[in-house]
Short mmCIF file of N, CA, C and O in Angstrom, two decimals:
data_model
loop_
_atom_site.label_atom_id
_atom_site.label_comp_id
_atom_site.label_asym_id
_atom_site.label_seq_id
_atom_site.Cartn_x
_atom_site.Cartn_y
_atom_site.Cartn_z
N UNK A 12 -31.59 21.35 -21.46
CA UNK A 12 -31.79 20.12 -22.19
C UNK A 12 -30.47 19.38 -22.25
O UNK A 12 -29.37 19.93 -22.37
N UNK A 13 -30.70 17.82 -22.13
CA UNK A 13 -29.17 17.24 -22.11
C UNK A 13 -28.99 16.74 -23.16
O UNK A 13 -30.09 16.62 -23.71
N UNK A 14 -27.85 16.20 -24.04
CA UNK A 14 -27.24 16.30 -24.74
C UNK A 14 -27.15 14.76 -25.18
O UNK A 14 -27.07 13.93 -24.28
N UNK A 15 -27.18 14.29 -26.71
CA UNK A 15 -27.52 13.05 -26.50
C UNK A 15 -25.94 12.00 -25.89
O UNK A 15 -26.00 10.84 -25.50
N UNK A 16 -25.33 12.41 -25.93
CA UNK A 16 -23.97 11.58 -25.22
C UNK A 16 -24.05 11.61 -23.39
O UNK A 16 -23.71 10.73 -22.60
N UNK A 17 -24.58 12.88 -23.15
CA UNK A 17 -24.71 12.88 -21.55
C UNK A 17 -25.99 12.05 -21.14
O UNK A 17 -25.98 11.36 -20.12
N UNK A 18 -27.10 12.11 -21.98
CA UNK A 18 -28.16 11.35 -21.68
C UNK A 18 -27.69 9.58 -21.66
O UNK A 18 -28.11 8.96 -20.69
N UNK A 19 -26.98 8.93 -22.52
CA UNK A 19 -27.20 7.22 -23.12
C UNK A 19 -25.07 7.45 -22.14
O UNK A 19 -24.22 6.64 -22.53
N UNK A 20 -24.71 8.39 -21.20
CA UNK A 20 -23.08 8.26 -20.33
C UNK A 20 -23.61 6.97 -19.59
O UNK A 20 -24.75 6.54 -19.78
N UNK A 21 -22.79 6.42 -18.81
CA UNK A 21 -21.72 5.32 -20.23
C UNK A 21 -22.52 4.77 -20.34
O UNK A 21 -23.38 4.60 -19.48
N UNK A 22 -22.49 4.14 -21.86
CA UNK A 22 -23.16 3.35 -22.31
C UNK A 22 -22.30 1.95 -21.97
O UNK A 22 -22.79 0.82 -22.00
N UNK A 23 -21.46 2.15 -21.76
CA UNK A 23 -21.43 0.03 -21.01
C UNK A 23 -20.49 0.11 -20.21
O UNK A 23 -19.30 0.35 -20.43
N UNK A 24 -21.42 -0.25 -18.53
CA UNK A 24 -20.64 -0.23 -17.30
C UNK A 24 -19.52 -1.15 -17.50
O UNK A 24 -19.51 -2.28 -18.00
N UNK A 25 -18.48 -0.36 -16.96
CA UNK A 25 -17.73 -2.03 -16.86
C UNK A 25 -17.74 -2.46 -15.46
O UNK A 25 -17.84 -1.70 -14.50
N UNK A 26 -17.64 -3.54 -15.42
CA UNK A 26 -18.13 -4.36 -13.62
C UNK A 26 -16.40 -5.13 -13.32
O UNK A 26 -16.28 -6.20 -12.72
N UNK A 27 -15.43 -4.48 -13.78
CA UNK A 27 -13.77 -5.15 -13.72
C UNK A 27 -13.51 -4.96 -12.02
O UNK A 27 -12.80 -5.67 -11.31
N UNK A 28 -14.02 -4.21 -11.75
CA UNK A 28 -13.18 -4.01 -10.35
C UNK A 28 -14.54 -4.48 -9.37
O UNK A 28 -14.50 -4.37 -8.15
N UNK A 29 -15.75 -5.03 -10.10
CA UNK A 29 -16.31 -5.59 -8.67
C UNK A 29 -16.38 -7.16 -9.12
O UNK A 29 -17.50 -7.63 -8.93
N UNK A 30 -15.47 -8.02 -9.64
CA UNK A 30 -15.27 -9.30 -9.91
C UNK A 30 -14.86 -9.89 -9.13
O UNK A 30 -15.49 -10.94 -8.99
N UNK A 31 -13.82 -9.75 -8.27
CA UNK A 31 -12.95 -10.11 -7.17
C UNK A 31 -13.37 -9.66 -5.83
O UNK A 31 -13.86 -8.54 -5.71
N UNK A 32 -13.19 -10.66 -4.53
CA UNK A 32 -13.29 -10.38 -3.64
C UNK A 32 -12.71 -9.11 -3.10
O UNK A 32 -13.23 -8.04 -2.78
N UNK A 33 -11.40 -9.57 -3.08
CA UNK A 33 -10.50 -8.62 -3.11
C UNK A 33 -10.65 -7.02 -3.68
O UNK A 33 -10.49 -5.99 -3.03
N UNK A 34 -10.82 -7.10 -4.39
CA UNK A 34 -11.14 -5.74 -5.27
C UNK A 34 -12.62 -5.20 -4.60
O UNK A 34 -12.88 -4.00 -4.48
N UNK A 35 -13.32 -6.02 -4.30
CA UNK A 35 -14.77 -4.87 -3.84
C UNK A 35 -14.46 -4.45 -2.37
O UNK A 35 -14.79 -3.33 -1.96
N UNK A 36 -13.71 -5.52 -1.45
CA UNK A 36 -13.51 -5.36 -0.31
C UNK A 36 -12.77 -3.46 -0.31
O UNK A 36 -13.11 -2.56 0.44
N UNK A 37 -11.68 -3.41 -1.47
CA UNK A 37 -10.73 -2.21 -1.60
C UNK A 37 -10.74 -1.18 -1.67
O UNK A 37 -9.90 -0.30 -1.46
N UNK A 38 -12.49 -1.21 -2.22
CA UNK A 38 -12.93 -0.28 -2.83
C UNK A 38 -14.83 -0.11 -1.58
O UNK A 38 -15.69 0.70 -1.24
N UNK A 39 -14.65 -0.73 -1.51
CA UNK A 39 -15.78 -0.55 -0.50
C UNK A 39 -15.72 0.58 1.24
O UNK A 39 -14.75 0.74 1.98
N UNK A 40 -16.70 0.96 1.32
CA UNK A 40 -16.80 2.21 2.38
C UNK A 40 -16.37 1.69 3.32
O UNK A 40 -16.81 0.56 3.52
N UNK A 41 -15.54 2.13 4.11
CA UNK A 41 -14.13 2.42 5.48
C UNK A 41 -15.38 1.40 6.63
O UNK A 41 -16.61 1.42 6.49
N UNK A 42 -14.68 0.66 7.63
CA UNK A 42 -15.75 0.15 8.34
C UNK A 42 -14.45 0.37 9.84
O UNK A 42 -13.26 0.11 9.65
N UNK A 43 -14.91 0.78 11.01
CA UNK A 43 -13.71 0.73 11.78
C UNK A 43 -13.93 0.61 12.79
O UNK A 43 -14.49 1.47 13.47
N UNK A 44 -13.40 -0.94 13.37
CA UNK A 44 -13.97 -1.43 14.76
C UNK A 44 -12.85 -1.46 15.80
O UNK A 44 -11.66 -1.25 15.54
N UNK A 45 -13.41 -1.78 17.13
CA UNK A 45 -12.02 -1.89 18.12
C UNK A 45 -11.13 -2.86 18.07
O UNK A 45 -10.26 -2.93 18.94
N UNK A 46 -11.20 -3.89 16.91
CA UNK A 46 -9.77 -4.43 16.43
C UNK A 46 -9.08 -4.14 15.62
O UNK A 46 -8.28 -4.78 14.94
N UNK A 47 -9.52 -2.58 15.68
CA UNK A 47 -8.55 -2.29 14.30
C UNK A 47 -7.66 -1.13 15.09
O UNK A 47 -6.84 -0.42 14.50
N UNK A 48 -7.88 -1.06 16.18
CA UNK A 48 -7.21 0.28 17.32
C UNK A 48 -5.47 -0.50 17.60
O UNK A 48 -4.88 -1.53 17.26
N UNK A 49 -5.22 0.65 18.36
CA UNK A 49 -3.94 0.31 19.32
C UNK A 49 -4.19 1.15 20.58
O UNK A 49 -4.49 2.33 20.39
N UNK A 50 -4.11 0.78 21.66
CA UNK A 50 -4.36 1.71 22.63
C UNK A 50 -2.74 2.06 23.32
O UNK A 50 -1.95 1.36 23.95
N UNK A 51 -2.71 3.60 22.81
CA UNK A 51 -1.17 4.34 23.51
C UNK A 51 -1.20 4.48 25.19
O UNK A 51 -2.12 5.08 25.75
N UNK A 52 -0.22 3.91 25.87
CA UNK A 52 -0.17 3.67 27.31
C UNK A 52 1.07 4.20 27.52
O UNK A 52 2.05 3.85 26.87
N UNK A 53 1.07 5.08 28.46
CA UNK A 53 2.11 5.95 29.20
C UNK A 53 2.45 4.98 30.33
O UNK A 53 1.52 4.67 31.08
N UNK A 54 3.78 4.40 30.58
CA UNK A 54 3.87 3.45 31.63
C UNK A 54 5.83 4.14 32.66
O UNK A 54 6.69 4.69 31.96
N UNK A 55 5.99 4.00 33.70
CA UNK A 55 5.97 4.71 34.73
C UNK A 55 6.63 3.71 36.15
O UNK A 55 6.21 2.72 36.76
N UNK A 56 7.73 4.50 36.23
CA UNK A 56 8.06 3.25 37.45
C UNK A 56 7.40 3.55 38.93
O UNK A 56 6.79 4.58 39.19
N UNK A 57 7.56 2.77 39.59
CA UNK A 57 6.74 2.15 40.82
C UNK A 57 5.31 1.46 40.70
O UNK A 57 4.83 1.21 39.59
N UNK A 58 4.57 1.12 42.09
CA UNK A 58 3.75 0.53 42.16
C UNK A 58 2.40 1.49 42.53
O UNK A 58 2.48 2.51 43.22
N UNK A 59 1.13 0.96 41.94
CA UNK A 59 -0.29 1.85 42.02
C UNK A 59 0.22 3.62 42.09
O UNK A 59 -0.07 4.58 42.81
N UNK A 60 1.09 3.41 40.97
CA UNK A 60 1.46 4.86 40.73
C UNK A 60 0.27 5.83 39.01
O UNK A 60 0.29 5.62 37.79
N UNK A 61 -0.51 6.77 39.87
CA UNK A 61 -1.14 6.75 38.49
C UNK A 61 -0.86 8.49 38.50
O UNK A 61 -1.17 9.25 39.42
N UNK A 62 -0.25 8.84 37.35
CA UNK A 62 0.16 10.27 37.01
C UNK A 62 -0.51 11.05 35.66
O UNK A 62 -0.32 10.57 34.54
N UNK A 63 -1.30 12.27 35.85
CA UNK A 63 -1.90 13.01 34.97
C UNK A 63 -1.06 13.25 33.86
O UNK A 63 0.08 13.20 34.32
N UNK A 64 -1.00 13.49 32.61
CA UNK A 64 -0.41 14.04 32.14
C UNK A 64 -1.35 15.25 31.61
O UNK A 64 -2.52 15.32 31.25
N UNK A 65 0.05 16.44 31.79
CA UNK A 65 -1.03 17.94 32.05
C UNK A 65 -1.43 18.50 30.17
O UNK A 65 -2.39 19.23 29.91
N UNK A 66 -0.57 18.01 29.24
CA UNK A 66 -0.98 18.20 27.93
C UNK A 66 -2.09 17.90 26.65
O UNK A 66 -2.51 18.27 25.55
N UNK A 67 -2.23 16.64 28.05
CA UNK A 67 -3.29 15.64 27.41
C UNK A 67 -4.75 15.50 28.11
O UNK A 67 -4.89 14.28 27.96
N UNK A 68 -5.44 15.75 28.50
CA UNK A 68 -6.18 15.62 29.84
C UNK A 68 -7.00 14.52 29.55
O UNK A 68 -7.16 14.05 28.42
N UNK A 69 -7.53 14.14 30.57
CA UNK A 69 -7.85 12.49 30.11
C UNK A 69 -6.82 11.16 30.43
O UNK A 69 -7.07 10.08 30.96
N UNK A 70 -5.50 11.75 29.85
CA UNK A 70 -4.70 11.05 29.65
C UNK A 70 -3.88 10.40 30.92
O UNK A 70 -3.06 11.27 31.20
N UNK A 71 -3.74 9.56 31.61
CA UNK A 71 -2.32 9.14 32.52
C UNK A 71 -1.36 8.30 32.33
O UNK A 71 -1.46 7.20 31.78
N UNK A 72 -0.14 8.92 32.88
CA UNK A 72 0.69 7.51 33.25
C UNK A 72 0.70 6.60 34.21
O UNK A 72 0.72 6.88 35.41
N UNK A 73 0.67 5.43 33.73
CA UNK A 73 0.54 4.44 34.74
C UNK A 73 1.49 3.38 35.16
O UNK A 73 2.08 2.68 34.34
N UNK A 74 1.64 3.26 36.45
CA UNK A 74 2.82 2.06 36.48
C UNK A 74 2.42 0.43 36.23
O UNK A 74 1.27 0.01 36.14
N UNK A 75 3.24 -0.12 36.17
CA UNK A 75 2.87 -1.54 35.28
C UNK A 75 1.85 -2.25 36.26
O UNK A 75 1.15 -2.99 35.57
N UNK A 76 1.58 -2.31 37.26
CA UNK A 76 0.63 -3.52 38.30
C UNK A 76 -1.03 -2.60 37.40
O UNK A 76 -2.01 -3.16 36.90
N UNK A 77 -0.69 -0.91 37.54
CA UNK A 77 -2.06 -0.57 36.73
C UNK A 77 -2.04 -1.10 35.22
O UNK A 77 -3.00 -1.58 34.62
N UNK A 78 -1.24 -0.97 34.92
CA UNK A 78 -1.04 -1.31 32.84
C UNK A 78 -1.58 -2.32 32.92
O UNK A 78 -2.59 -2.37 32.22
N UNK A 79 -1.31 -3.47 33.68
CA UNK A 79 -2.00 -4.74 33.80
C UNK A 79 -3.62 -4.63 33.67
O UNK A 79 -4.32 -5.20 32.83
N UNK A 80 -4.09 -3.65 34.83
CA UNK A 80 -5.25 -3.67 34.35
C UNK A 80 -6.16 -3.13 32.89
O UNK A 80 -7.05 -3.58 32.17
N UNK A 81 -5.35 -1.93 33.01
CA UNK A 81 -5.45 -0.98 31.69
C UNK A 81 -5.53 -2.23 30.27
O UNK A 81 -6.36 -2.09 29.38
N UNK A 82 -4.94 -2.93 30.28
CA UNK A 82 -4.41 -3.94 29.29
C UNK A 82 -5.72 -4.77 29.05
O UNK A 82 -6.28 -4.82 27.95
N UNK A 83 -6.23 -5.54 30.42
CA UNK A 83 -7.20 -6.35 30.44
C UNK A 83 -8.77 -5.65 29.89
O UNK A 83 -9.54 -6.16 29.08
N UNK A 84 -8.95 -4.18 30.69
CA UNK A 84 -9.84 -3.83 30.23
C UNK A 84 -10.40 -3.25 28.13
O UNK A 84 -11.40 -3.02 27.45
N UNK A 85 -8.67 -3.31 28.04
CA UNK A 85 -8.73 -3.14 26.80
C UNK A 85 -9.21 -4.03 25.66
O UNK A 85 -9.92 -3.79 24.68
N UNK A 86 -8.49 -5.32 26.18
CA UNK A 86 -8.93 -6.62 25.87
C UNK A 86 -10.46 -6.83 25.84
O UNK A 86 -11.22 -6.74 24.88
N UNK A 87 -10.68 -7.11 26.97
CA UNK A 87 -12.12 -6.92 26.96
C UNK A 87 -13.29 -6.18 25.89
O UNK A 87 -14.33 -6.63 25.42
N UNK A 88 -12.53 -4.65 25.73
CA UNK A 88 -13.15 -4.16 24.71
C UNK A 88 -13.24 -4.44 23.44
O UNK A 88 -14.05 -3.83 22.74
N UNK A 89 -12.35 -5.49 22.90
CA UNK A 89 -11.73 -5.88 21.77
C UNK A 89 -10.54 -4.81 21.01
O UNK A 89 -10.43 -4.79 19.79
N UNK A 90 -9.74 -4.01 21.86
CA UNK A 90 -8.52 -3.90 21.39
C UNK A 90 -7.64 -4.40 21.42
O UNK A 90 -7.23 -4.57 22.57
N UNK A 91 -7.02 -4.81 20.63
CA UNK A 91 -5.71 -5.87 20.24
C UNK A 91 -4.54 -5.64 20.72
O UNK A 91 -3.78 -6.60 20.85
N UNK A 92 -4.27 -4.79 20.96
CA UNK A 92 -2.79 -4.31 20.69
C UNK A 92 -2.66 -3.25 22.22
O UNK A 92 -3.59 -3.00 22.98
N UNK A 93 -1.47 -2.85 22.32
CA UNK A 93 -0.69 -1.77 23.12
C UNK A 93 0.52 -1.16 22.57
O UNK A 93 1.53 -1.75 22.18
N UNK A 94 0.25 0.27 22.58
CA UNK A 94 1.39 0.40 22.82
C UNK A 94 2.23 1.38 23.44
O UNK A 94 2.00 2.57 23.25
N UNK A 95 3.38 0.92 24.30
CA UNK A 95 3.98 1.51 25.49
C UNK A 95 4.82 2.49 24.83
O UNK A 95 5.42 2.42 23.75
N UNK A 96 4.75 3.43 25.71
CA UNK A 96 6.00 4.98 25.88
C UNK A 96 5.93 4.96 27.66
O UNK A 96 5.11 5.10 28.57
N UNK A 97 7.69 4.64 27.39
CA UNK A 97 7.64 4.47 28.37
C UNK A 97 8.25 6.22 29.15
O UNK A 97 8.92 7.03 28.50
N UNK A 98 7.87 6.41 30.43
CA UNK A 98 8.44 7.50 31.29
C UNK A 98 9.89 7.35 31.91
O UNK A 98 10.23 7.02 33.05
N UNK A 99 10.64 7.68 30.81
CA UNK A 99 12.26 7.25 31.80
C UNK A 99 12.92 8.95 32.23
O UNK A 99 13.15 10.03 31.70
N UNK A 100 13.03 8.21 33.60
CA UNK A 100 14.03 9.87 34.20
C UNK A 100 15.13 10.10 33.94
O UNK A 100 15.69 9.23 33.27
N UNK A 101 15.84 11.19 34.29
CA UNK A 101 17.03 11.30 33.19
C UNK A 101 18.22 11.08 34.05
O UNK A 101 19.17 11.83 33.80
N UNK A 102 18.43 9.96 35.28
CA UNK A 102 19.00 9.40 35.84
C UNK A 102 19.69 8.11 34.44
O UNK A 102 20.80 7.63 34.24
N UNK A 103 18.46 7.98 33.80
CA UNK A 103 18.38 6.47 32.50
C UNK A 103 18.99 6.80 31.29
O UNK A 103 19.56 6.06 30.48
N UNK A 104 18.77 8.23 31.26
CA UNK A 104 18.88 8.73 30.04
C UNK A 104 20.66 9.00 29.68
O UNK A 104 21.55 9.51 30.36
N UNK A 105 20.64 8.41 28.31
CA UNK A 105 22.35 8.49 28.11
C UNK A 105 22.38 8.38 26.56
O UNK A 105 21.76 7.54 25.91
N UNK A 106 23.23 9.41 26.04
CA UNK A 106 23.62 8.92 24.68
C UNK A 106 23.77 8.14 23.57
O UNK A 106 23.82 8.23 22.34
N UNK A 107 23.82 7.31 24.48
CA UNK A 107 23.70 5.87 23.53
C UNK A 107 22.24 5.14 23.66
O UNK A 107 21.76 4.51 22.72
N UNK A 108 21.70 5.27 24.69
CA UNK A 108 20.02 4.84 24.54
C UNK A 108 20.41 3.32 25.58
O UNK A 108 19.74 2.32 25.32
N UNK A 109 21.17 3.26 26.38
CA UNK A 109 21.64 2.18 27.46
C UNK A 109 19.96 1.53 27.70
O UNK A 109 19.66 0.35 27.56
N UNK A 110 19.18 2.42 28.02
CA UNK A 110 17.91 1.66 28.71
C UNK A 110 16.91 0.87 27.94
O UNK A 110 16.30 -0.15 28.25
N UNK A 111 16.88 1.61 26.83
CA UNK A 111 16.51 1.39 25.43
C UNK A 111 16.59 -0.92 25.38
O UNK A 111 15.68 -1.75 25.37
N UNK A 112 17.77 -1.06 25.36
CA UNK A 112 17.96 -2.10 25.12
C UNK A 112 18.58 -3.16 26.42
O UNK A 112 19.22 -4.20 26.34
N UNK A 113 18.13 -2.45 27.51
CA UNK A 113 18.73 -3.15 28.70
C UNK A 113 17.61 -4.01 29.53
O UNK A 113 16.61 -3.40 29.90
N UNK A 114 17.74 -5.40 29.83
CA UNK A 114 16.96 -6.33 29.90
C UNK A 114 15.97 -6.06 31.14
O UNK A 114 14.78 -6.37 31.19
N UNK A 115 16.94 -5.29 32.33
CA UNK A 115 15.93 -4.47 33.05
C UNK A 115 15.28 -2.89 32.95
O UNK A 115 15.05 -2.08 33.85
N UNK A 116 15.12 -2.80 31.80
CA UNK A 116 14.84 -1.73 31.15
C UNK A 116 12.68 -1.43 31.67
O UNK A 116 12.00 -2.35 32.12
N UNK A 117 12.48 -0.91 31.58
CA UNK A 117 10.72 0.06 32.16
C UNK A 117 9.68 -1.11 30.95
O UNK A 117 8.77 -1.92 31.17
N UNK A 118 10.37 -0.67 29.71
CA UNK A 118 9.29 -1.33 28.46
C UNK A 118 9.50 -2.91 28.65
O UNK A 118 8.56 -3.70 28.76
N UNK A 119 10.58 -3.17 28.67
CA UNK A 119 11.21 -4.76 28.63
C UNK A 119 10.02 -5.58 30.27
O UNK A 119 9.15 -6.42 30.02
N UNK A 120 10.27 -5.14 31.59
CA UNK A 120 9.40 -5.79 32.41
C UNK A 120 8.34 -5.30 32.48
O UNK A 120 7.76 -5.52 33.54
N UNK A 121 7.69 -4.53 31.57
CA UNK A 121 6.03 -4.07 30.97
C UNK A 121 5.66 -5.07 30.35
O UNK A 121 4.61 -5.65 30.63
N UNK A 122 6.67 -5.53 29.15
CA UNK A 122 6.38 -6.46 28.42
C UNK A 122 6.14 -7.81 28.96
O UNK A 122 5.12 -8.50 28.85
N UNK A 123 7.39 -8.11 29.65
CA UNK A 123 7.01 -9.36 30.33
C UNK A 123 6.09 -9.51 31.26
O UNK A 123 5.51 -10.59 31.24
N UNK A 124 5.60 -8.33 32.55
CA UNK A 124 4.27 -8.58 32.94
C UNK A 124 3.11 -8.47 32.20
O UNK A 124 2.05 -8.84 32.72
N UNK A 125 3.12 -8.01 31.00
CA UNK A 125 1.69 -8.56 30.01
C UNK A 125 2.05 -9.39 29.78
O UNK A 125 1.40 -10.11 30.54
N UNK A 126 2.61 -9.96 29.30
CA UNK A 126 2.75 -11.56 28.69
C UNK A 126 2.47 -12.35 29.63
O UNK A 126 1.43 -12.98 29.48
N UNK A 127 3.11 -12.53 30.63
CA UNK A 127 2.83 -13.16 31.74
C UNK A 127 1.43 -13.02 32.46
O UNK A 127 1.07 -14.08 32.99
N UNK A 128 0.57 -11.99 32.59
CA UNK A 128 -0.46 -12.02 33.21
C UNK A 128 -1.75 -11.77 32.15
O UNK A 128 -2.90 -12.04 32.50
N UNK A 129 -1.50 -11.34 31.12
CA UNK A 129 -2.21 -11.05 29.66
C UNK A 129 -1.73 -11.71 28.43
O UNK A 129 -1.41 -10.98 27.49
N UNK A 130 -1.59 -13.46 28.28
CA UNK A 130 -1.33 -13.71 27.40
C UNK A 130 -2.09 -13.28 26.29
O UNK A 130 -1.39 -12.93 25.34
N UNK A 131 -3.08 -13.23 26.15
CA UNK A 131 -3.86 -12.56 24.78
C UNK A 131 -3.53 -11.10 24.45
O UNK A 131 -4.06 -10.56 23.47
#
């Protein structure tokens, strides 16, 4: 048998947090579409170069003429975004991170061939 306080619980809803747009949106159940992604791209020097990676399966690296496509088809799907890791050999690799910020750097003309051929 229940109890008369558990029977008449609560006796006066409060409705504070579904007043505002804002607030029901916050509180409302998770909704998660392909503009809400980033798609991670392994990118890779040379040309129609496409490389497995053995940890990930599924997964490749690709050199930028493919990223291009990789990019478009993403688009297409309605993912927004990219984002590059790039494959540098350790010819690049230096202490200070030289490639990191060097204008002919792997990520830097990734970037500029999406922009250039994938403005969106």
């Amino acid at each position: 048998m229940s109890t008369p306080t558990a029977r008449h619980f609560p006796a006066t809803r409060m409705r504070r947090m579904r007043r505002d747009d804002f607030s029901r949106r916050l509180m409302q159940e998770n909704s998660l579409t392909p503009s809400d992604l980033i798609l991670p791209v392994f990118v890779l020097e040379g040309d129609n170069q496409r490389e497995a990676v053995a940890s990930m399966p599924g997964v490749e690296r690709l050199s930028i003429d493919l990223l291009i496509e990789q990019a478009r088809e993403a688009y297409a799907l309605g993912i927004p975004a990219l984002a590059l890791f790039p494959v540098v050999g350790p010819e690049h690799k230096s202490e200070l991170a030289e490639e990191a910020y060097s204008a002919s750097g792997l990520v830097q003309r990734s970037v500029r061939a999406l922009k250039r051929r994938c403005p969106n």
